[in-house]
PDB file of C-alpha atoms in Angstrom:
ATOM      1  CA  MET M1415     223.333 148.701 141.328  1.00 92.00           C
ATOM      2  CA  ALA M1416     221.892 145.631 139.604  1.00 97.00           C
ATOM      3  CA  HIS M1417     223.606 142.568 138.210  1.00 98.00           C
ATOM      4  CA  LEU M1418     222.663 140.751 134.995  1.00 99.00           C
ATOM      5  CA  LEU M1419     223.557 137.195 134.002  1.00 99.00           C
ATOM      6  CA  HIS M1420     223.675 136.977 130.195  1.00 99.00           C
ATOM      7  CA  LEU M1421     223.765 133.542 128.561  1.00 99.00           C
ATOM      8  CA  ASP M1422     224.537 133.053 124.868  1.00 99.00           C
ATOM      9  CA  SER M1423     224.121 129.719 123.090  1.00 98.00           C
ATOM     10  CA  SER M1424     224.165 130.425 119.351  1.00 98.00           C
ATOM     11  CA  ALA M1425     226.849 128.637 117.345  1.00 97.00           C
ATOM     12  CA  ASP M1426     226.891 131.546 114.877  1.00 95.00           C
ATOM     13  CA  LEU M1427     229.317 134.109 116.276  1.00 96.00           C
ATOM     14  CA  ASP M1428     228.930 136.539 113.360  1.00 93.00           C
ATOM     15  CA  ARG M1429     225.311 136.668 112.158  1.00 93.00           C
ATOM     16  CA  SER M1430     223.325 135.399 115.129  1.00 96.00           C
ATOM     17  CA  ARG M1431     220.229 137.442 115.844  1.00 96.00           C
ATOM     18  CA  SER M1432     219.990 136.288 119.448  1.00 98.00           C
ATOM     19  CA  ARG M1433     223.553 137.494 120.014  1.00 98.00           C
ATOM     20  CA  SER M1434     222.863 140.804 118.267  1.00 98.00           C
ATOM     21  CA  ILE M1435     219.706 141.459 120.274  1.00 98.00           C
ATOM     22  CA  GLY M1436     221.580 140.415 123.410  1.00 99.00           C
ATOM     23  CA  ARG M1437     224.205 143.080 122.764  1.00 99.00           C
ATOM     24  CA  THR M1438     221.438 145.661 122.467  1.00 99.00           C
ATOM     25  CA  PHE M1439     219.997 144.414 125.757  1.00 99.00           C
ATOM     26  CA  ASP M1440     223.363 144.676 127.509  1.00 99.00           C
ATOM     27  CA  ALA M1441     223.959 148.213 126.263  1.00 98.00           C
ATOM     28  CA  ALA M1442     220.560 149.362 127.528  1.00 98.00           C
ATOM     29  CA  TRP M1443     221.104 147.584 130.857  1.00 98.00           C
ATOM     30  CA  LEU M1444     224.365 149.429 131.428  1.00 98.00           C
ATOM     31  CA  ALA M1445     222.886 152.728 130.246  1.00 98.00           C
ATOM     32  CA  ALA M1446     220.010 152.414 132.732  1.00 97.00           C
ATOM     33  CA  ASP M1447     222.385 152.831 135.678  1.00 96.00           C
ATOM     34  CA  PRO M1448     226.158 153.377 135.552  1.00 94.00           C
ATOM     35  CA  SER M1449     226.620 151.008 138.500  1.00 96.00           C
ATOM     36  CA  ASN M1450     224.911 148.058 136.786  1.00 97.00           C
ATOM     37  CA  THR M1451     227.087 145.039 135.981  1.00 98.00           C
ATOM     38  CA  ILE M1452     226.955 141.999 133.689  1.00 99.00           C
ATOM     39  CA  THR M1453     228.331 138.468 133.826  1.00 99.00           C
ATOM     40  CA  HIS M1454     228.436 136.987 130.324  1.00 99.00           C
ATOM     41  CA  ARG M1455     228.589 133.211 129.936  1.00 99.00           C
ATOM     42  CA  ASP M1456     228.983 131.992 126.363  1.00 99.00           C
ATOM     43  CA  LEU M1457     227.771 128.409 126.355  1.00 99.00           C
ATOM     44  CA  HIS M1458     228.936 127.819 122.785  1.00 99.00           C
ATOM     45  CA  VAL M1459     232.437 129.275 123.028  1.00 98.00           C
ATOM     46  CA  ASP M1460     232.973 127.717 126.463  1.00 98.00           C
ATOM     47  CA  PRO M1461     230.568 124.740 126.552  1.00 98.00           C
ATOM     48  CA  LEU M1462     229.731 122.954 129.757  1.00 98.00           C
ATOM     49  CA  PRO M1463     230.243 119.196 129.983  1.00 98.00           C
ATOM     50  CA  HIS M1464     227.075 117.180 130.190  1.00 96.00           C
ATOM     51  CA  LEU M1465     226.189 115.917 133.655  1.00 94.00           C
ATOM     52  CA  ALA M1466     228.752 113.339 134.701  1.00 93.00           C
ATOM     53  CA  ASP M1467     226.479 111.561 137.175  1.00 95.00           C
ATOM     54  CA  PRO M1468     222.676 111.380 137.606  1.00 95.00           C
ATOM     55  CA  SER M1469     223.005 112.160 141.309  1.00 96.00           C
ATOM     56  CA  LEU M1470     223.832 115.761 140.359  1.00 97.00           C
ATOM     57  CA  HIS M1471     220.128 116.237 139.699  1.00 96.00           C
ATOM     58  CA  TRP M1472     219.762 116.313 143.501  1.00 96.00           C
ATOM     59  CA  PRO M1473     221.399 118.039 146.466  1.00 95.00           C
ATOM     60  CA  PRO M1474     223.730 115.774 148.493  1.00 94.00           C
ATOM     61  CA  ARG M1475     221.140 115.037 151.202  1.00 94.00           C
ATOM     62  CA  LEU M1476     218.668 113.642 148.642  1.00 95.00           C
ATOM     63  CA  ARG M1477     221.075 111.598 146.551  1.00 95.00           C
ATOM     64  CA  PRO M1478     220.813 107.806 146.491  1.00 92.00           C
ATOM     65  CA  ALA M1479     223.048 105.993 148.944  1.00 93.00           C
ATOM     66  CA  GLY M1480     226.474 105.319 147.495  1.00 92.00           C
ATOM     67  CA  SER M1481     226.402 108.240 145.065  1.00 94.00           C
ATOM     68  CA  HIS M1482     229.832 109.653 144.333  1.00 93.00           C
ATOM     69  CA  PRO M1483     229.685 112.278 141.572  1.00 96.00           C
ATOM     70  CA  PRO M1484     233.049 113.652 140.436  1.00 96.00           C
ATOM     71  CA  VAL M1485     234.294 116.409 142.707  1.00 96.00           C
ATOM     72  CA  GLU M1486     235.006 118.708 139.760  1.00 97.00           C
ATOM     73  CA  ALA M1487     231.425 118.277 138.522  1.00 97.00           C
ATOM     74  CA  GLU M1488     230.057 119.201 141.944  1.00 97.00           C
ATOM     75  CA  GLU M1489     232.287 122.258 142.031  1.00 98.00           C
ATOM     76  CA  LEU M1490     231.133 123.333 138.569  1.00 98.00           C
ATOM     77  CA  GLN M1491     227.496 122.923 139.555  1.00 98.00           C
ATOM     78  CA  ARG M1492     228.058 124.989 142.693  1.00 98.00           C
ATOM     79  CA  GLU M1493     229.749 127.707 140.637  1.00 98.00           C
ATOM     80  CA  LEU M1494     226.896 127.848 138.111  1.00 99.00           C
ATOM     81  CA  ILE M1495     224.207 127.994 140.787  1.00 99.00           C
ATOM     82  CA  GLU M1496     226.062 130.702 142.710  1.00 99.00           C
ATOM     83  CA  GLU M1497     226.466 132.666 139.474  1.00 99.00           C
ATOM     84  CA  LEU M1498     222.735 132.392 138.822  1.00 99.00           C
ATOM     85  CA  VAL M1499     221.639 133.308 142.338  1.00 99.00           C
ATOM     86  CA  ALA M1500     223.931 136.350 142.305  1.00 98.00           C
ATOM     87  CA  ALA M1501     221.972 137.804 139.372  1.00 98.00           C
ATOM     88  CA  ASP M1502     219.135 140.284 139.756  1.00 98.00           C
ATOM     89  CA  ALA M1503     218.004 139.398 136.229  1.00 98.00           C
ATOM     90  CA  VAL M1504     218.832 136.821 133.565  1.00 99.00           C
ATOM     91  CA  VAL M1505     218.801 137.160 129.783  1.00 99.00           C
ATOM     92  CA  VAL M1506     219.027 134.009 127.666  1.00 99.00           C
ATOM     93  CA  GLY M1507     220.041 134.040 124.008  1.00 99.00           C
ATOM     94  CA  ALA M1508     218.047 131.098 122.680  1.00 98.00           C
ATOM     95  CA  PRO M1509     218.215 130.213 118.971  1.00 98.00           C
ATOM     96  CA  LEU M1510     215.844 127.454 117.889  1.00 97.00           C
ATOM     97  CA  TYR M1511     217.829 124.390 116.792  1.00 97.00           C
ATOM     98  CA  ASN M1512     215.870 121.490 115.316  1.00 96.00           C
ATOM     99  CA  TYR M1513     212.724 122.785 117.019  1.00 96.00           C
ATOM    100  CA  SER M1514     214.387 122.696 120.439  1.00 97.00           C
ATOM    101  CA  LEU M1515     217.239 124.006 122.597  1.00 97.00           C
ATOM    102  CA  PRO M1516     220.910 124.051 121.671  1.00 98.00           C
ATOM    103  CA  SER M1517     222.487 121.209 123.658  1.00 98.00           C
ATOM    104  CA  THR M1518     224.822 123.727 125.285  1.00 98.00           C
ATOM    105  CA  LEU M1519     221.882 125.579 126.817  1.00 99.00           C
ATOM    106  CA  LYS M1520     220.250 122.319 127.901  1.00 98.00           C
ATOM    107  CA  ALA M1521     223.457 121.366 129.725  1.00 98.00           C
ATOM    108  CA  TRP M1522     223.327 124.627 131.700  1.00 99.00           C
ATOM    109  CA  ILE M1523     219.709 123.947 132.657  1.00 99.00           C
ATOM    110  CA  ASP M1524     220.633 120.454 133.841  1.00 98.00           C
ATOM    111  CA  TYR M1525     223.218 121.930 136.210  1.00 98.00           C
ATOM    112  CA  ILE M1526     221.114 124.729 137.700  1.00 99.00           C
ATOM    113  CA  HIS M1527     217.713 123.039 138.014  1.00 98.00           C
ATOM    114  CA  VAL M1528     218.143 121.209 141.307  1.00 98.00           C
ATOM    115  CA  PRO M1529     215.050 120.382 143.395  1.00 97.00           C
ATOM    116  CA  ALA M1530     215.331 121.623 146.998  1.00 97.00           C
ATOM    117  CA  VAL M1531     218.122 124.010 145.923  1.00 98.00           C
ATOM    118  CA  THR M1532     216.805 126.213 143.111  1.00 98.00           C
ATOM    119  CA  ALA M1533     213.299 124.726 142.845  1.00 98.00           C
ATOM    120  CA  PRO M1534     210.785 123.545 145.461  1.00 96.00           C
ATOM    121  CA  PHE M1535     210.737 119.903 146.488  1.00 96.00           C
ATOM    122  CA  ASP M1536     210.512 118.874 150.125  1.00 93.00           C
ATOM    123  CA  VAL M1537     211.299 122.474 151.055  1.00 92.00           C
ATOM    124  CA  ASP M1538     209.965 125.637 149.427  1.00 91.00           C
ATOM    125  CA  THR M1539     213.290 126.773 147.981  1.00 93.00           C
ATOM    126  CA  GLN M1540     213.141 129.292 145.139  1.00 96.00           C
ATOM    127  CA  PRO M1541     216.012 131.783 145.457  1.00 98.00           C
ATOM    128  CA  MET M1542     215.218 133.242 142.015  1.00 98.00           C
ATOM    129  CA  LYS M1543     211.498 133.701 142.682  1.00 98.00           C
ATOM    130  CA  GLY M1544     210.164 136.958 141.302  1.00 98.00           C
ATOM    131  CA  ARG M1545     213.345 137.926 139.480  1.00 98.00           C
ATOM    132  CA  PRO M1546     213.064 138.662 135.745  1.00 98.00           C
ATOM    133  CA  ALA M1547     214.232 136.271 133.043  1.00 99.00           C
ATOM    134  CA  VAL M1548     214.213 137.448 129.424  1.00 99.00           C
ATOM    135  CA  ILE M1549     214.328 134.866 126.630  1.00 99.00           C
ATOM    136  CA  LEU M1550     215.707 136.118 123.311  1.00 99.00           C
ATOM    137  CA  SER M1551     214.143 133.652 120.878  1.00 98.00           C
ATOM    138  CA  SER M1552     215.388 133.534 117.282  1.00 97.00           C
ATOM    139  CA  ARG M1553     213.806 131.121 114.800  1.00 94.00           C
ATOM    140  CA  GLY M1554     214.736 130.431 111.188  1.00 91.00           C
ATOM    141  CA  ALA M1555     211.126 130.030 110.050  1.00 92.00           C
ATOM    142  CA  SER M1556     207.753 131.159 111.423  1.00 91.00           C
ATOM    143  CA  TYR M1557     205.571 129.442 114.003  1.00 92.00           C
ATOM    144  CA  ASP M1558     202.449 131.590 113.929  1.00 89.00           C
ATOM    145  CA  ALA M1559     199.343 130.710 115.925  1.00 89.00           C
ATOM    146  CA  GLY M1560     196.802 128.877 113.824  1.00 90.00           C
ATOM    147  CA  THR M1561     199.347 127.464 111.373  1.00 92.00           C
ATOM    148  CA  ARG M1562     200.500 123.863 111.117  1.00 94.00           C
ATOM    149  CA  THR M1563     203.859 124.815 112.636  1.00 92.00           C
ATOM    150  CA  ALA M1564     202.376 126.656 115.613  1.00 92.00           C
ATOM    151  CA  ASP M1565     203.386 123.972 118.111  1.00 94.00           C
ATOM    152  CA  TRP M1566     206.776 123.143 116.629  1.00 96.00           C
ATOM    153  CA  ASP M1567     208.772 125.461 118.887  1.00 95.00           C
ATOM    154  CA  HIS M1568     209.793 123.226 121.778  1.00 96.00           C
ATOM    155  CA  GLU M1569     212.391 125.654 123.102  1.00 97.00           C
ATOM    156  CA  VAL M1570     210.598 128.637 124.619  1.00 97.00           C
ATOM    157  CA  PRO M1571     208.042 126.436 126.441  1.00 97.00           C
ATOM    158  CA  ALA M1572     210.846 124.314 127.930  1.00 98.00           C
ATOM    159  CA  ILE M1573     212.906 127.294 129.101  1.00 98.00           C
ATOM    160  CA  SER M1574     209.781 128.980 130.470  1.00 98.00           C
ATOM    161  CA  LEU M1575     208.829 125.817 132.340  1.00 98.00           C
ATOM    162  CA  ILE M1576     212.213 125.630 134.070  1.00 99.00           C
ATOM    163  CA  LEU M1577     212.890 129.305 134.755  1.00 99.00           C
ATOM    164  CA  GLY M1578     209.263 130.321 135.259  1.00 98.00           C
ATOM    165  CA  ASN M1579     207.409 127.408 136.820  1.00 98.00           C
ATOM    166  CA  ALA M1580     210.261 125.657 138.606  1.00 98.00           C
ATOM    167  CA  LEU M1581     212.481 128.594 139.594  1.00 99.00           C
ATOM    168  CA  GLY M1582     209.621 131.072 139.960  1.00 98.00           C
ATOM    169  CA  MET M1583     211.091 133.769 137.720  1.00 99.00           C
ATOM    170  CA  GLU M1584     209.036 136.352 135.815  1.00 98.00           C
ATOM    171  CA  ILE M1585     209.364 135.491 132.119  1.00 99.00           C
ATOM    172  CA  THR M1586     209.504 137.886 129.174  1.00 99.00           C
ATOM    173  CA  VAL M1587     209.981 136.538 125.641  1.00 98.00           C
ATOM    174  CA  ILE M1588     211.385 138.657 122.809  1.00 98.00           C
ATOM    175  CA  THR M1589     211.039 136.831 119.495  1.00 96.00           C
ATOM    176  CA  THR M1590     212.445 137.310 116.018  1.00 96.00           C
ATOM    177  CA  SER M1591     211.333 134.861 113.326  1.00 93.00           C
ATOM    178  CA  LEU M1592     212.278 134.079 109.725  1.00 93.00           C
ATOM    179  CA  THR M1593     215.958 134.648 110.388  1.00 90.00           C
ATOM    180  CA  LEU M1594     216.742 132.582 107.274  1.00 90.00           C
ATOM    181  CA  ALA M1595     214.734 134.794 104.919  1.00 90.00           C
ATOM    182  CA  ASP M1596     217.854 136.534 103.640  1.00 89.00           C
ATOM    183  CA  SER M1597     219.661 133.284 102.837  1.00 89.00           C
ATOM    184  CA  VAL M1598     217.031 130.649 101.943  1.00 88.00           C
ATOM    185  CA  ALA M1599     215.262 131.201  98.625  1.00 90.00           C
ATOM    186  CA  ALA M1600     212.030 129.572  99.782  1.00 86.00           C
ATOM    187  CA  LEU M1601     211.679 132.228 102.495  1.00 88.00           C
ATOM    188  CA  ALA M1602     212.748 135.241 100.425  1.00 90.00           C
ATOM    189  CA  ALA M1603     209.183 136.543 100.155  1.00 88.00           C
ATOM    190  CA  GLN M1604     209.199 136.948 103.940  1.00 91.00           C
ATOM    191  CA  LEU M1605     212.276 139.188 104.039  1.00 93.00           C
ATOM    192  CA  ASP M1606     210.341 142.370 104.836  1.00 93.00           C
ATOM    193  CA  ARG M1607     208.628 140.702 107.767  1.00 93.00           C
ATOM    194  CA  SER M1608     211.928 139.254 108.937  1.00 94.00           C
ATOM    195  CA  THR M1609     213.565 142.682 108.863  1.00 95.00           C
ATOM    196  CA  ALA M1610     210.648 144.284 110.699  1.00 96.00           C
ATOM    197  CA  GLU M1611     210.660 141.609 113.407  1.00 96.00           C
ATOM    198  CA  LEU M1612     214.378 142.073 113.966  1.00 96.00           C
ATOM    199  CA  ALA M1613     213.973 145.832 114.368  1.00 98.00           C
ATOM    200  CA  ALA M1614     211.062 145.309 116.763  1.00 98.00           C
ATOM    201  CA  ALA M1615     213.084 142.810 118.797  1.00 98.00           C
ATOM    202  CA  HIS M1616     215.953 145.278 119.184  1.00 98.00           C
ATOM    203  CA  GLU M1617     213.508 147.967 120.297  1.00 98.00           C
ATOM    204  CA  ALA M1618     211.873 145.577 122.767  1.00 98.00           C
ATOM    205  CA  ALA M1619     215.290 144.625 124.145  1.00 99.00           C
ATOM    206  CA  ARG M1620     216.146 148.291 124.693  1.00 98.00           C
ATOM    207  CA  GLU M1621     212.831 148.943 126.440  1.00 98.00           C
ATOM    208  CA  VAL M1622     212.877 145.861 128.668  1.00 98.00           C
ATOM    209  CA  ALA M1623     216.542 146.184 129.623  1.00 98.00           C
ATOM    210  CA  GLY M1624     216.173 149.884 130.360  1.00 97.00           C
ATOM    211  CA  ARG M1625     213.152 149.268 132.560  1.00 97.00           C
ATOM    212  CA  LEU M1626     214.613 146.281 134.384  1.00 97.00           C
ATOM    213  CA  GLY M1627     218.023 147.903 134.744  1.00 97.00           C
ATOM    214  CA  SER M1628     216.463 150.949 136.382  1.00 94.00           C
ATOM    215  CA  THR M1629     214.004 149.017 138.555  1.00 85.00           C
ATOM    216  CA  ALA M1630     216.454 146.391 139.790  1.00 71.00           C
ATOM    217  CA  ALA M1631     219.080 149.015 140.545  1.00 61.00           C
ATOM    218  CA  THR M1632     216.730 150.829 142.927  1.00 64.00           C
ATOM    219  CA  ALA M1633     215.108 147.756 144.474  1.00 61.00           C
TER     220      ALA M1633
END
């Protein structure tokens, strides 16, 4: 039995590619082993409040003297961290908004990235170390290597830095680009590529979820 934490952050509940690919991932995860389970947290439908107090960036023993974050905020942070640590794998639906993260996804990161709790600081604490994290990246345009827009995606590097470098997770990125090709005239010539990338992303999601769902269930 293996447990997956699935995060969605797209504001588009009907046509989102990250949500669609995420559903494919979930189906393959459950098919890999009948005992596998999923916790789904929709950060758009049920958004988290932004951090109420800067001391929440730290565990209680490292907070500045006199810090008194709201009790309900501490309880929410504890819940989110426990939910994360309970997962054998994490999949993150991550649409690119204004070249960066949706604010709803950033709020989740602010709650769960806590030095000396989920990331090393004065102690080598990495409860998620070695566990897989899959980023489902959907982008309206293209950001190909060697083009002027190659470095304009500030989302995947940021998520990879937190989940990979700080939390020690093993990162896989599944990308679909040109998601606007069917609705923006200037991108219409790229529709075939857009369609092909979407199909490839679904296939990659099936393969990765099937492999991880089988491996984690027998670990």
